[in-house]
Short mmCIF file of C-alpha atoms in Angstrom, two decimals:
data_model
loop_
_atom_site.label_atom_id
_atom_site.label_comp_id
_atom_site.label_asym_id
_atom_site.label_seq_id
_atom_site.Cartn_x
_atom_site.Cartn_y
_atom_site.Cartn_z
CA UNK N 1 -34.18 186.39 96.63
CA UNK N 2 -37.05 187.87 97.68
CA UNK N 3 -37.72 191.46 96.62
CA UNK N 4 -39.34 194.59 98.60
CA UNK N 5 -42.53 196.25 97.39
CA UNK N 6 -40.28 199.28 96.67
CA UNK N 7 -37.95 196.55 94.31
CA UNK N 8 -40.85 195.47 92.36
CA UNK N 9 -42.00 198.87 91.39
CA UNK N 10 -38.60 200.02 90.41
CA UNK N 11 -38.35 196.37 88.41
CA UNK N 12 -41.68 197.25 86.96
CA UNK N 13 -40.75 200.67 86.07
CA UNK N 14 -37.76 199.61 84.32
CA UNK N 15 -39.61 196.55 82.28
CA UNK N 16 -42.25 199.51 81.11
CA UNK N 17 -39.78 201.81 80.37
CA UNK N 18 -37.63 198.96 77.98
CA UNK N 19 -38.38 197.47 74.82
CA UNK N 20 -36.78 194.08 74.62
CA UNK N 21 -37.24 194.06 70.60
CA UNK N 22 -35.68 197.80 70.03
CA UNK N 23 -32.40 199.18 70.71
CA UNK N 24 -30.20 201.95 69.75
CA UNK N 25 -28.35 199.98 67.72
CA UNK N 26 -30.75 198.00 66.01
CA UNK N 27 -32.84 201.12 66.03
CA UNK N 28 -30.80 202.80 63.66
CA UNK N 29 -30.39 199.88 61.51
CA UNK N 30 -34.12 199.42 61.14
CA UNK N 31 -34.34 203.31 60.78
CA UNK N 32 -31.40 202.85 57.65
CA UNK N 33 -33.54 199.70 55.98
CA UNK N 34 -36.59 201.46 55.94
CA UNK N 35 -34.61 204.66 53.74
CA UNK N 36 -33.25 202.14 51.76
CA UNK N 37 -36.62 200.52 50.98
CA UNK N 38 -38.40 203.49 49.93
CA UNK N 39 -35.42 204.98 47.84
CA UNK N 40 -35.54 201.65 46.08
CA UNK N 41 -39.02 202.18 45.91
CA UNK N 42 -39.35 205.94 44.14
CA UNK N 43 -36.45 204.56 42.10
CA UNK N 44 -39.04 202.13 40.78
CA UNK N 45 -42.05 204.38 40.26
CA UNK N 46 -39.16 207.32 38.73
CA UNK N 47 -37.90 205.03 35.94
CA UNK N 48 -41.06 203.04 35.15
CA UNK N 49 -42.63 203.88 31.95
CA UNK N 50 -46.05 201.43 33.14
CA UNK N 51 -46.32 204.00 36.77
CA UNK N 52 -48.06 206.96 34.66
CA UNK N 53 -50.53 204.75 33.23
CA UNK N 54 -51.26 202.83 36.12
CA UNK N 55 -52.05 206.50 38.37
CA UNK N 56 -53.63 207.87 35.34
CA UNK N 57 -56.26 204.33 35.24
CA UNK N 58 -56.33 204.45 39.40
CA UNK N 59 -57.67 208.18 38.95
CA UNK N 60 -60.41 207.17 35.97
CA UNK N 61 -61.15 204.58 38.82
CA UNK N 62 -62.18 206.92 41.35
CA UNK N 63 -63.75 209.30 39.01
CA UNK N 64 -65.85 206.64 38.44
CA UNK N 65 -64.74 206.46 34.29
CA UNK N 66 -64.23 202.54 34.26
CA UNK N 67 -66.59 199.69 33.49
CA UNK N 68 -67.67 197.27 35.67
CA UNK N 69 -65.50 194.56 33.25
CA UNK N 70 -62.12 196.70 33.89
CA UNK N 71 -62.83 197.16 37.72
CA UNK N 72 -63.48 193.31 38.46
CA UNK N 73 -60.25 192.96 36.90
CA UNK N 74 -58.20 195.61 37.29
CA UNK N 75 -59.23 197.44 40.49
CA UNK N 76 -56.91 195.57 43.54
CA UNK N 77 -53.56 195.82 40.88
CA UNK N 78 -54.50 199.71 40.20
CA UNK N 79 -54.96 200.78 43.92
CA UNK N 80 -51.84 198.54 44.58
CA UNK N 81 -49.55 200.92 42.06
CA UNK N 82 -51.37 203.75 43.60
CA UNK N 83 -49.51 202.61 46.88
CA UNK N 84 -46.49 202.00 45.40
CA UNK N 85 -46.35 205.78 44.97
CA UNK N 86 -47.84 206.74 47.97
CA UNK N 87 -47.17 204.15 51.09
CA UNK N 88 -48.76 205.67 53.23
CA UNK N 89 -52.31 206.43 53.11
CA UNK N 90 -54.79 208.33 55.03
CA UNK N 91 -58.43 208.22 55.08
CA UNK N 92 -61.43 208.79 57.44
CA UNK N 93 -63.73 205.91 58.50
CA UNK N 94 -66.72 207.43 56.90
CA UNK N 95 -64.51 207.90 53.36
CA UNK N 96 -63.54 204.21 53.13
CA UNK N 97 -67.15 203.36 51.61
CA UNK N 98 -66.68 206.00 48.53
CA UNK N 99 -62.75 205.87 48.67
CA UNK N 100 -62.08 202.16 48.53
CA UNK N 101 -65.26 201.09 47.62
CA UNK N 102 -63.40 199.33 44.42
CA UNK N 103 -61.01 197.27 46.78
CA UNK N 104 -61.66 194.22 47.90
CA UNK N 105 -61.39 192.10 50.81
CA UNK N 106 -57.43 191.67 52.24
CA UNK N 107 -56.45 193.44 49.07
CA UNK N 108 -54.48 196.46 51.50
CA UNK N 109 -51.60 195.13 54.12
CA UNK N 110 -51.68 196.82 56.97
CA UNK N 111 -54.41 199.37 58.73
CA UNK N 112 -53.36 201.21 61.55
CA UNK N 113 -56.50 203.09 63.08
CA UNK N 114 -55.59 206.02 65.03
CA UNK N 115 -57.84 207.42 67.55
CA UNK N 116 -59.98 203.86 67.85
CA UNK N 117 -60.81 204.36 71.40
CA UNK N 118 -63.91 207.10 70.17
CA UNK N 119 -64.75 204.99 66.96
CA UNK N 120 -67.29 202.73 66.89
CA UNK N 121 -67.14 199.54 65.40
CA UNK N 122 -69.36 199.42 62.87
CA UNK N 123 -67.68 202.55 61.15
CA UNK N 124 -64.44 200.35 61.07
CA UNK N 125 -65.69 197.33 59.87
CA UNK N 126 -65.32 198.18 55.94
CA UNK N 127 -61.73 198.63 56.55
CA UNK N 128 -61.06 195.48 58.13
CA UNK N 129 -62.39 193.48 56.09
CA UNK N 130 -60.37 195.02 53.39
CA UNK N 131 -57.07 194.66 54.84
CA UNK N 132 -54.98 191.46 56.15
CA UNK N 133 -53.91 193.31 59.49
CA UNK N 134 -54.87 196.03 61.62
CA UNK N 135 -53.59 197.63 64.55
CA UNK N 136 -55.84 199.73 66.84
CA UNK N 137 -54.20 202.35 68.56
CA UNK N 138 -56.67 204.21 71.03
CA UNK N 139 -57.68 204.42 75.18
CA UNK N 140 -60.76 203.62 75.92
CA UNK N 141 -60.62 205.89 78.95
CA UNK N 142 -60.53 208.93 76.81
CA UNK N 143 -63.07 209.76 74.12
CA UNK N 144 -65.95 207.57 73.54
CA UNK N 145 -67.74 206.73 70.64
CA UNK N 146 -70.67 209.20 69.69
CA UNK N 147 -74.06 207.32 69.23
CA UNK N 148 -77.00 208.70 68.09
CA UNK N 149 -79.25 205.54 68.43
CA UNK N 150 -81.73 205.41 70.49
CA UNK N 151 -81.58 203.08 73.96
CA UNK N 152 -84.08 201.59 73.30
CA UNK N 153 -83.81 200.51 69.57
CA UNK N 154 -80.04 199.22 70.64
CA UNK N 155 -81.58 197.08 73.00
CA UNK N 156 -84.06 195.73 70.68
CA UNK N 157 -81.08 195.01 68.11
CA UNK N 158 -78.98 193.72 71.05
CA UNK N 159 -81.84 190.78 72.13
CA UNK N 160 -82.86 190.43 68.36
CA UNK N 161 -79.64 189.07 67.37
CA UNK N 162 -78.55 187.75 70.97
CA UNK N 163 -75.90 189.80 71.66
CA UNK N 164 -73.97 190.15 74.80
CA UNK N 165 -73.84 193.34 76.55
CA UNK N 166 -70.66 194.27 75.95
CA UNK N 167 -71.17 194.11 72.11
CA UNK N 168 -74.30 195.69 72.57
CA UNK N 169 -72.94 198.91 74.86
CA UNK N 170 -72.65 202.68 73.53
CA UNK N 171 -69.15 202.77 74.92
CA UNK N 172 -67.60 199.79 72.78
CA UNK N 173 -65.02 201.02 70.41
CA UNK N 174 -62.50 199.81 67.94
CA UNK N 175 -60.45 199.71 70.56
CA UNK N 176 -62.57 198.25 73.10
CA UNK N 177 -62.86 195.19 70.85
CA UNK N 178 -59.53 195.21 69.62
CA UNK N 179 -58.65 194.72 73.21
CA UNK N 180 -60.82 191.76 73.75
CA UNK N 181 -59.79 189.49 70.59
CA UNK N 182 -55.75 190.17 71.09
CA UNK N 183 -53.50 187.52 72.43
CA UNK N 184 -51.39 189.18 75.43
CA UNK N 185 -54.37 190.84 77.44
CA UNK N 186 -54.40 192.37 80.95
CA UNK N 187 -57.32 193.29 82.91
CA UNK N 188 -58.26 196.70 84.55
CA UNK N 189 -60.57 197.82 87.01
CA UNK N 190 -62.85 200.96 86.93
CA UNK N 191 -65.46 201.59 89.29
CA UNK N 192 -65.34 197.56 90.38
CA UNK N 193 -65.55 196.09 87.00
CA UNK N 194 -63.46 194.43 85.36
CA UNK N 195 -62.47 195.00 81.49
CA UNK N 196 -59.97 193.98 78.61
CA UNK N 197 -56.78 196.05 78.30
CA UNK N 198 -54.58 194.93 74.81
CA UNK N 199 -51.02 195.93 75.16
CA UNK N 200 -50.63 198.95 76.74
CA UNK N 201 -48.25 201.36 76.85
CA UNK N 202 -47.80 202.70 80.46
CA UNK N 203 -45.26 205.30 80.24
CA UNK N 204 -46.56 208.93 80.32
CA UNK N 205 -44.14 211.80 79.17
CA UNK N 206 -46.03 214.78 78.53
CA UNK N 207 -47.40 215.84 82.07
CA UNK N 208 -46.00 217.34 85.00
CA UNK N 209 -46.43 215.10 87.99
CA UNK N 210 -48.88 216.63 89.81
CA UNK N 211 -51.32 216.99 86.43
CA UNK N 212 -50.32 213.00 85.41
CA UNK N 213 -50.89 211.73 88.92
CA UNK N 214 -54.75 213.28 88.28
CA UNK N 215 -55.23 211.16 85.22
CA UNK N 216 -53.56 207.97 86.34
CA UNK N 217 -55.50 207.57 89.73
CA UNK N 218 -58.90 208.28 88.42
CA UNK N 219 -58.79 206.62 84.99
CA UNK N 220 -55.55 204.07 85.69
CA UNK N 221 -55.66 202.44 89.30
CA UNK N 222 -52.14 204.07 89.21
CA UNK N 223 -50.33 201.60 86.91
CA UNK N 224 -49.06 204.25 84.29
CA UNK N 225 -45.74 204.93 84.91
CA UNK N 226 -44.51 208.72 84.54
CA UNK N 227 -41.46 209.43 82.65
CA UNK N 228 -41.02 213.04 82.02
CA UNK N 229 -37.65 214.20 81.94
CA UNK N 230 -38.55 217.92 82.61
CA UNK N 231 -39.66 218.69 85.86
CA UNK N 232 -40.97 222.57 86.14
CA UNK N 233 -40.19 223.48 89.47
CA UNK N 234 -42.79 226.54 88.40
CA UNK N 235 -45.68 224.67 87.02
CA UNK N 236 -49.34 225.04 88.05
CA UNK N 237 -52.06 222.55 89.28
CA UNK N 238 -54.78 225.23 90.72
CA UNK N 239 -58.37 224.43 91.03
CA UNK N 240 -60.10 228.23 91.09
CA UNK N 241 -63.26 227.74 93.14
CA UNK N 242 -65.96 230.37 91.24
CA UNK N 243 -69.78 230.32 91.84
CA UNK N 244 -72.26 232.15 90.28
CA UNK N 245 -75.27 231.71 88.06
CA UNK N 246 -75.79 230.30 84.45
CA UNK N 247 -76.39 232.13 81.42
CA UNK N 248 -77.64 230.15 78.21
CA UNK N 249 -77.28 226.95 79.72
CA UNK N 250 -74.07 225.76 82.10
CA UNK N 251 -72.04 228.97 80.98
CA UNK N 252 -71.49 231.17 84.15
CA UNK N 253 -69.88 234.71 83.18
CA UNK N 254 -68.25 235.34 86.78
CA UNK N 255 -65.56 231.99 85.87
CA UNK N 256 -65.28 233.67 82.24
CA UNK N 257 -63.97 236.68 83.73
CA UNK N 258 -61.76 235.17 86.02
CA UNK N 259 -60.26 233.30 83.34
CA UNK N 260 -59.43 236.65 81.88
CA UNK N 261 -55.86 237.69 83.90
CA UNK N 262 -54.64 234.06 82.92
CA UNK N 263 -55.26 234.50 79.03
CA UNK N 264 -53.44 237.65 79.05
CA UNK N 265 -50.28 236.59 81.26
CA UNK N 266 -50.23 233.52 78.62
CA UNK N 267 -50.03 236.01 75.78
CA UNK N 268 -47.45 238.33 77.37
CA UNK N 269 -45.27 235.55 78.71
CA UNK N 270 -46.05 233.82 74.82
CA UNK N 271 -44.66 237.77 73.43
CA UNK N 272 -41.56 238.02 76.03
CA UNK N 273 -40.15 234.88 74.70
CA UNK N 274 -40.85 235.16 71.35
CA UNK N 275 -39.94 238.56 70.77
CA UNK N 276 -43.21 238.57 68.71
CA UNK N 277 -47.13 238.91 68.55
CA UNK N 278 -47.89 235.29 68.88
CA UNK N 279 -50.48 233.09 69.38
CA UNK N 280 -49.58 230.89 73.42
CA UNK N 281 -49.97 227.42 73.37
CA UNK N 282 -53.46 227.92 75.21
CA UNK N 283 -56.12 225.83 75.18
CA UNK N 284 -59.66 226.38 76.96
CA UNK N 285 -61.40 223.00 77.95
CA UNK N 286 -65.38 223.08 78.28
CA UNK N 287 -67.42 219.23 78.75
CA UNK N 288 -70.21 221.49 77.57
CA UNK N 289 -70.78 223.26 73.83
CA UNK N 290 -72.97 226.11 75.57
CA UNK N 291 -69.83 227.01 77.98
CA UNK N 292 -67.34 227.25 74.70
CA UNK N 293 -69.82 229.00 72.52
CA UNK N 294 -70.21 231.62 75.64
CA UNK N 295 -66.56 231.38 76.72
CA UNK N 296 -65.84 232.64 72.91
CA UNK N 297 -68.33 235.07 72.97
CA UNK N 298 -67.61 237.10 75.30
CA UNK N 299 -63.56 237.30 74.58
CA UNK N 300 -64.37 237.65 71.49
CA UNK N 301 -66.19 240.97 72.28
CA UNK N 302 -64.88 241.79 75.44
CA UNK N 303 -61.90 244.80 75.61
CA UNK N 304 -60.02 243.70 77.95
CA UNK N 305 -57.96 241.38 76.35
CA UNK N 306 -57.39 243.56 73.40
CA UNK N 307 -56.16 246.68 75.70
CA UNK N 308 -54.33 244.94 77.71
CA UNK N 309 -52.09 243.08 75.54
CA UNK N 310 -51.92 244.94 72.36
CA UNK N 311 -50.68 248.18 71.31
CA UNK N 312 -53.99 250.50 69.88
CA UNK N 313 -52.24 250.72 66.31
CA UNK N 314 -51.18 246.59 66.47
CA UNK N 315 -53.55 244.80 64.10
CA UNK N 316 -51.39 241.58 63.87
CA UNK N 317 -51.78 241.10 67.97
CA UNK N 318 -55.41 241.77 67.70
CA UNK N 319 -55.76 239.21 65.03
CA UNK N 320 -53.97 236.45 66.89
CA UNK N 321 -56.59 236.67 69.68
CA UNK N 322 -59.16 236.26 67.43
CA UNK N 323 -57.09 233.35 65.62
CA UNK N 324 -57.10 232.05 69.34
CA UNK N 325 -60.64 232.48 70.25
CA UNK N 326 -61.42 230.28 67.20
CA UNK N 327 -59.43 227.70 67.40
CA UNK N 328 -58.23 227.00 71.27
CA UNK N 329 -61.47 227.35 73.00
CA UNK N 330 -63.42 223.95 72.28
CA UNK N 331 -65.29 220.80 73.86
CA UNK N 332 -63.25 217.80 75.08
CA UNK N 333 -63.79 216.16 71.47
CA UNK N 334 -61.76 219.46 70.03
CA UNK N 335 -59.01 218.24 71.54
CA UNK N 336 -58.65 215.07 71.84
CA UNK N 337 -54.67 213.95 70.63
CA UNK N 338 -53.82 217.71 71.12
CA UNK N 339 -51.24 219.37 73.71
CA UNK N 340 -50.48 222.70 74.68
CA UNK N 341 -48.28 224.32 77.66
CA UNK N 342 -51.27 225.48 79.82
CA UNK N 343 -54.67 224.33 79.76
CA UNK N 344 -57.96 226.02 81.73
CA UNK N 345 -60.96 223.42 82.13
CA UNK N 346 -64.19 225.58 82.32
CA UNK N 347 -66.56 223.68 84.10
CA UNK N 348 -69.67 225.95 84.33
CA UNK N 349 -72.92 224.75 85.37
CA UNK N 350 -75.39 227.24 87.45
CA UNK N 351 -74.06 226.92 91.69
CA UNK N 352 -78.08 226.23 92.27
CA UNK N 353 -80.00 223.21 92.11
CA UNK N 354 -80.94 223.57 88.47
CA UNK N 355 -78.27 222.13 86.13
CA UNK N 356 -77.08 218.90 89.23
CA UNK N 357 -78.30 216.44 86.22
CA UNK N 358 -75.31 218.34 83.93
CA UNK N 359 -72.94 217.44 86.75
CA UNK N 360 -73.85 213.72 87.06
CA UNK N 361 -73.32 213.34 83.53
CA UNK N 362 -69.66 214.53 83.32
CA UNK N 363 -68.78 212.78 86.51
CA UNK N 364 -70.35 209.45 85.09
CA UNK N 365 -66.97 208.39 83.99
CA UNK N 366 -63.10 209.07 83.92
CA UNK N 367 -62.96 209.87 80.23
CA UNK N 368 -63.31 213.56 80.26
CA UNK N 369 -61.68 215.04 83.11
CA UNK N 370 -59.23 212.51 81.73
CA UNK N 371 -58.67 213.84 78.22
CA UNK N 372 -59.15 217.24 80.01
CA UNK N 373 -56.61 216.94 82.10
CA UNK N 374 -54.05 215.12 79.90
CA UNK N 375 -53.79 217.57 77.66
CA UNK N 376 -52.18 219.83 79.60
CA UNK N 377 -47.98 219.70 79.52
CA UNK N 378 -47.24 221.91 82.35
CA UNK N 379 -49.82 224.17 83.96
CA UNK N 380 -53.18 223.21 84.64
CA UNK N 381 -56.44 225.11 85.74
CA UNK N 382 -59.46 223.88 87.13
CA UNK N 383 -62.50 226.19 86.94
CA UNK N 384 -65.96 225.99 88.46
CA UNK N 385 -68.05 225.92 91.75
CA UNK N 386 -65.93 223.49 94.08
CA UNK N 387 -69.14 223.02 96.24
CA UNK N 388 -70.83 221.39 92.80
CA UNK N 389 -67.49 218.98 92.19
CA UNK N 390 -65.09 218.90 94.47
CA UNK N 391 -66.79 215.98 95.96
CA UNK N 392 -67.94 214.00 93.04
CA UNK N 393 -66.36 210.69 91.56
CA UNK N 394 -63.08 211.44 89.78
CA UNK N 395 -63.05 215.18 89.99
CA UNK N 396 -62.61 214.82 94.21
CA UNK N 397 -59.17 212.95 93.00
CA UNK N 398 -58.46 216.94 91.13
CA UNK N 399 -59.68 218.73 93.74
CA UNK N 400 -57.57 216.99 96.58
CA UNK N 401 -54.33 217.08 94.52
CA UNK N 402 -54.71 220.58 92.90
CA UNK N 403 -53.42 223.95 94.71
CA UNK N 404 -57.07 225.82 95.77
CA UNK N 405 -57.76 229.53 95.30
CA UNK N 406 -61.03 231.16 95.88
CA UNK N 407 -59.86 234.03 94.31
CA UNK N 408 -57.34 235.46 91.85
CA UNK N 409 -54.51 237.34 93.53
CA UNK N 410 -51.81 235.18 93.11
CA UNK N 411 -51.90 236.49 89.15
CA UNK N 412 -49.83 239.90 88.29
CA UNK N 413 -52.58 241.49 86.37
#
């Protein structure tokens, strides 16, 4: 039998949304064994009279108190009681060096790397090589790894020791690699090239559809599938077309203030259901540090905000916007793995000709108007000059699916 195109997505949808390996039943059981294990386990460490010792040696070990005899031979046993009492372990790349620098290679089980899609190799490879498995968990179409060398000395390096561009690139991650060397791979295309995809997982269930469809034609070729069971008949996808000039580099005060009206509906809608003063799950996206730093600024000093959602005499309300001015205004990297309700991207950048090389650089690839976008659960607002980049790659995808406003009327403020 030969199925329709509309068949095979619904039989793809269904294979994405299913784990053949997992099941409610089985679920639970595994969920049961795994209590079991680590019951068994703290009995062990409880009622051993050897468990004090061995922490109280593994803590001499990372003061540094033992010799060089006692850590050849005692380091991979004491780090192994030091797991037995705490399974899990978390650590930083750049802490492995100093925090397992006395383990030694496959002497931990399992690694899982969080995040590996913005970490670059190199900073993993201590870990690796200390462990017998690893699992990267990452998107490569989100952040990207940070690198501070030069071009030109990574090319050197790259022909020096004949490596292949790929190795070579400033945009290969854990992940990136992890990708290439697994067994089950698939193959994705982005801007007509071809690259390694490791076993992904397709279905999306934090966005509402208009916000996920966004991410998953610009970064996806439209293969995630979306799953969220709440649909918000009321949700927002608005793209608020504001020109005007930069100040201090890419931030432009007129899109600051017209950011304003939706801050303070967040709070008082955030109050109205709370019952309470409280901080709304807000955040305030920027691609550029200069357009946070003057975003926070000037809310941070500006009255209206203050007047206009807080009693004079209410200290606690006042302090909450400052708590929110620190901590939910930010860059892409701020947020990266983060959600909130609504989410305002700040685009900035001067409506002349003077900052078009600040434009070209965000629009260079999916990855932040991706994370951007993807952190938003249901409302979403895009902010900046739509004649600067409503027609450039990936953010002409937003622009065409978002609701447009040239002003602000359609807020109660």
């Amino acid at each position: 039998m030969k199925l329709t195109e509309s068949e095979k997505a619904q039989e793809y949808k269904t294979a994405q949304e299913k784990a053949p390996w997992n099941g409610k039943e089985i679920n639970k059981l595994r969920e049961t064994l795994f209590l079991e294990a680590m019951n068994l386990q703290r009995a062990f460490v409880e009622n051993s009279s050897q468990m004090r010792d061995q922490l109280d040696a593994f803590s001499k070990m990372m003061r540094g108190n033992l010799s060089s005899t006692q850590l050849d031979k005692y380091a991979a046993s004491l780090f192994q009681g030091f797991a037995l009492a705490v399974p899990v372990i978390s650590s930083t790349f750049a802490s492995i060096g100093s925090f397992l620098r006395y383990v030694g290679r496959e002497d931990i089980g399992l690694v899982l790397a969080d995040e590996s899609g913005q970490a670059m190799p190199q900073a993993a490879a201590g870990v690796i090589w200390r462990c017998r498995r690893v699992i990267a968990v990452g998107d490569p179409l989100q952040i990207e790894p940070v690198v501070t060398i030069h071009d030109k000395t990574i090319e050197f390096l790259k022909n020096y020791y004949k490596q292949s561009a790929f190795i070579a690139s400033k945009t290969t991650s854990v992940q990136s690699l992890a990708d290439a060397a697994n067994n089950y791979i698939g193959i994705r295309e982005l801007d007509g090239t071809n690259f390694y995809v490791g076993s992904p997982l397709l279905v999306h269930g934090r966005c509402q559809k208009r916000i996920f469809d966004i991410a998953n034609i610009i970064a996806y070729n439209e293969t995630m599938i979306y799953n969220n069971t709440v649909d918000r008949e009321e949700s927002v996808c608005a793209w608020l077309d504001v020109k005007g000039q930069s100040q201090n580099k890419h931030f432009v005060l007129e899109q600051a203030k017209r950011i304003l009206p939706i801050i303070k509906n967040e709070f008082i809608a955030s109050w109205n259901k709370n019952g309470k003063s409280e901080i709304p799950s807000l955040f305030i996206i920027s691609p550029f540090r200069n357009v946070k730093a003057g975003l926070a600024s000037y809310y941070r000093d500006n009255d209206f905000l203050y007047h206009n959602i807080c009693e004079s005499n209410d200290v606690e309300c006042k302090q909450n916007i400052k708590d929110w001015i620190r901590d939910n205004i930010g860059t892409i990297h701020t947020f990266q793995g983060k959600e909130a309700d609504t989410v305002i991207i700040c685009l900035g950048v001067d409506s002349g000709e003077k900052e078009n090389g600040a434009v070209e650089w965000a629009c260079g690839r999916p990855n932040i108007l991706n994370v951007a976008v993807t952190r938003a659960k249901n409302n979403l607002y895009i902010v900046g000059d739509a004649d600067k980049w409503a027609s450039k790659p990936y953010f002409s995808t937003a622009y065409e699916l978002c609701e447009k406003y040239t002003n602000i009327n359609f807020f109660n403020y």
